[in-house]
Amino acid sequence: MTFRAPVRELAFAMKTAGFDAVLEKGYADTDFETVAAVLEAAGDLSNEVLAPLNRVGDTVGAKYANGRVTAAPGFAEAYKQFAQGGWTGLVAEPEFGGQGLPKAVELAVFEMVQSANMAFALCPMLSLASIEALTRHGTERQQKYVLPKLISGEWTGAMVLTEPQAGTDLAALTTVAKPDGEGGYRLYGQKIFITWGDHDMADNIVHLVIARTPDAPPGVKGISLFLTSQKLIDENGNLGARNDFRPISIEHKMGIHGSPTCVMHYDGAQAELVGELNNGLAHMFVMMNAARLEVGVQGVAIAERAFQQALAFSQERVQGKPLWSNGGTGIYGHPDVRRTLLLAKAKTEAARGICLMTGVVADLAKVAPTAEERAGALARQELLTPIAKAWSTDVGVEIASSALQVHGGMGYIEETGAAQYYRDARIPPIYEGTNGIQAIDLSGRKLKMTNGATMRELCAEILLTAEALTESAELAPVGRRLALGVQALEKATDWQLANQGPNSLLGATTYLKLAGDVIGGWFLARQALAADGADAPWLKAKASLARIFASQVLTQAPGLAEAVMEPLPEMAEIAPEALAG
């Protein structure tokens, strides 16, 4: 099935997310017509170049042999087009060769790229995280010679964190960086799960590696961040001989086969410090937080791709006699199939909205005119980031599964492609901090940073929208259910803040789902209000999607709040042998 980049949906969603305020407050020289042209160009690239390679990425995939990784057929040529188009440098600072556009634009562009070919998109996505880290913490040399090459796409970047014994618990890492006596370091150790850690698509690959020096303090306080280059970079920025690190294998994964996940071995690789010694954890989180939001966008992207195929299949597949004839003769006319697809569409748009709203406040945290506005935007960005990552990727899995279900028996036949989306979608909830970790971060850290004030301010805004909805007979039921959702979220928030510890962590995942449901419903309600009076069928449908989400999702909010607030002490008491059967 041919993929169609949702350009008009993204443009409308950006405006609904408040993007006009970003242009007004910080990008006076950029108008929305320019942004729309960027989206159109990204849509063309996604449709014509990247989407046709998605299948070969899955069926052939990346290959490893003799210490080298070869990208899937066609990927290297596509990457050259991607780099020449300047897509890696959309947000990067102009002084280093970037275009200086808002973050929300990058998120919209990369949603289309991820939808078209998620495995391919992971390569430049990790370059984005490396660019952000070096812009914030890079040395003068790194910003002069490395940063512009990453921004241009001539080189790519990789985040190198995980070890066999050190996943979430980075304090357990053992990779060591030994001073070389000349101001640099030599890296020794092994890292796993390194996405695009090696390939043949670019001239050079830069690894940002966390390690500890021999005399570093124990635990996370002894972690530092180092830059090591696949090819040595001389004092003039020229590339030289191969450095002393290499892949020793790539993982055989359930999905995203076109993205090589490397086991990397460092055997005295020349490296240089990034930022401050023993402050690598803070520097690493610059990369991690950038990547987490991009991974949330992956959830939206795979949901969009799976939904598009399922919708097309539902109009082509004839089974039984449809009860609703306005879907033609296909299974789209069966009530449960239509319910499945409409709910999938609503959740996809809700997830898109959460990610774009996070991008908008990230932009406002940089460009808002007053310190108070910037601080408020940053606090909301930090609150929304774990929700955007976890809720959106969970939605990606759910919709990929629903789309496969719509295909029936054809769904688990690999030739239809529906199974690939499900396999691909199941991975983002795990990497860049599992969704359970995101829930703990929201409940145990982000809420406490302002003692709940940021969430309460958000709830107050949502209630204003709920009140506005009551002025429309068509949307009043959405307003009532949205208000009940806010009440449930406020109750659960108060309970979480008052019960920090094991009980709050027990309810953290449910709390994050509740927050995502309410915020997602809010975005759909805003879209319905913005589309009120429109004649175009796709805009008129916004009210229907808001009502469907309110009916099928927001009605569950009070029950989710009860689940958050019920400690269930027996969970702490049940030993594993009691479950062994």
PDB file of N, CA and C in Angstrom, residues 24 57 69 122 171 235 247 252 399 406 423 425 447 497 558 578:
ATOM      1  N   GLU A  24       5.370  33.897  16.727  1.00  0.00           N
ATOM      2  CA  GLU A  24       5.165  35.284  17.155  1.00  0.00           C
ATOM      3  C   GLU A  24       6.232  35.731  18.148  1.00  0.00           C
ATOM      4  N   GLY A  57      13.928  -2.902   4.009  1.00  0.00           N
ATOM      5  CA  GLY A  57      14.579  -2.777   5.307  1.00  0.00           C
ATOM      6  C   GLY A  57      14.167  -3.891   6.248  1.00  0.00           C
ATOM      7  N   VAL A  69      29.360  -3.143   9.142  1.00  0.00           N
ATOM      8  CA  VAL A  69      27.917  -3.227   8.959  1.00  0.00           C
ATOM      9  C   VAL A  69      27.556  -2.571   7.636  1.00  0.00           C
ATOM     10  N   LEU A 122      15.885   6.212  12.398  1.00  0.00           N
ATOM     11  CA  LEU A 122      16.623   6.125  13.650  1.00  0.00           C
ATOM     12  C   LEU A 122      18.045   6.653  13.515  1.00  0.00           C
ATOM     13  N   ALA A 171      24.867   3.141  36.881  1.00  0.00           N
ATOM     14  CA  ALA A 171      25.930   3.128  37.897  1.00  0.00           C
ATOM     15  C   ALA A 171      26.775   1.874  37.800  1.00  0.00           C
ATOM     16  N   GLU A 235      44.212  17.730  13.983  1.00  0.00           N
ATOM     17  CA  GLU A 235      44.116  19.076  14.560  1.00  0.00           C
ATOM     18  C   GLU A 235      43.474  20.073  13.609  1.00  0.00           C
ATOM     19  N   PRO A 247      32.312  -2.828  15.538  1.00  0.00           N
ATOM     20  CA  PRO A 247      31.203  -3.713  15.908  1.00  0.00           C
ATOM     21  C   PRO A 247      31.676  -5.159  15.881  1.00  0.00           C
ATOM     22  N   HIS A 252      19.764  -9.738  16.398  1.00  0.00           N
ATOM     23  CA  HIS A 252      18.657 -10.252  15.589  1.00  0.00           C
ATOM     24  C   HIS A 252      17.364  -9.915  16.333  1.00  0.00           C
ATOM     25  N   ILE A 399      -2.440   0.545  18.287  1.00  0.00           N
ATOM     26  CA  ILE A 399      -3.032   0.767  16.974  1.00  0.00           C
ATOM     27  C   ILE A 399      -2.443  -0.177  15.938  1.00  0.00           C
ATOM     28  N   VAL A 406      -7.782  -5.724  12.002  1.00  0.00           N
ATOM     29  CA  VAL A 406      -8.668  -5.366  10.898  1.00  0.00           C
ATOM     30  C   VAL A 406      -8.363  -6.216   9.666  1.00  0.00           C
ATOM     31  N   ARG A 423       5.461  -5.488  14.767  1.00  0.00           N
ATOM     32  CA  ARG A 423       6.780  -5.843  15.293  1.00  0.00           C
ATOM     33  C   ARG A 423       7.629  -4.600  15.543  1.00  0.00           C
ATOM     34  N   ALA A 425       6.479  -1.527  16.077  1.00  0.00           N
ATOM     35  CA  ALA A 425       5.863  -0.691  17.114  1.00  0.00           C
ATOM     36  C   ALA A 425       6.166  -1.174  18.517  1.00  0.00           C
ATOM     37  N   LEU A 447       6.368  15.483  38.912  1.00  0.00           N
ATOM     38  CA  LEU A 447       5.300  16.080  39.715  1.00  0.00           C
ATOM     39  C   LEU A 447       5.870  16.867  40.887  1.00  0.00           C
ATOM     40  N   LEU A 497       1.137  12.840  45.112  1.00  0.00           N
ATOM     41  CA  LEU A 497       2.024  13.732  45.857  1.00  0.00           C
ATOM     42  C   LEU A 497       2.017  13.435  47.347  1.00  0.00           C
ATOM     43  N   PRO A 558     -12.352   8.089  35.721  1.00  0.00           N
ATOM     44  CA  PRO A 558     -12.581   7.882  37.157  1.00  0.00           C
ATOM     45  C   PRO A 558     -12.087   6.522  37.646  1.00  0.00           C
ATOM     46  N   ALA A 578       4.521 -18.285  45.110  1.00  0.00           N
ATOM     47  CA  ALA A 578       3.061 -18.356  45.161  1.00  0.00           C
ATOM     48  C   ALA A 578       2.446 -18.274  43.764  1.00  0.00           C
TER      49      ALA A 578
END
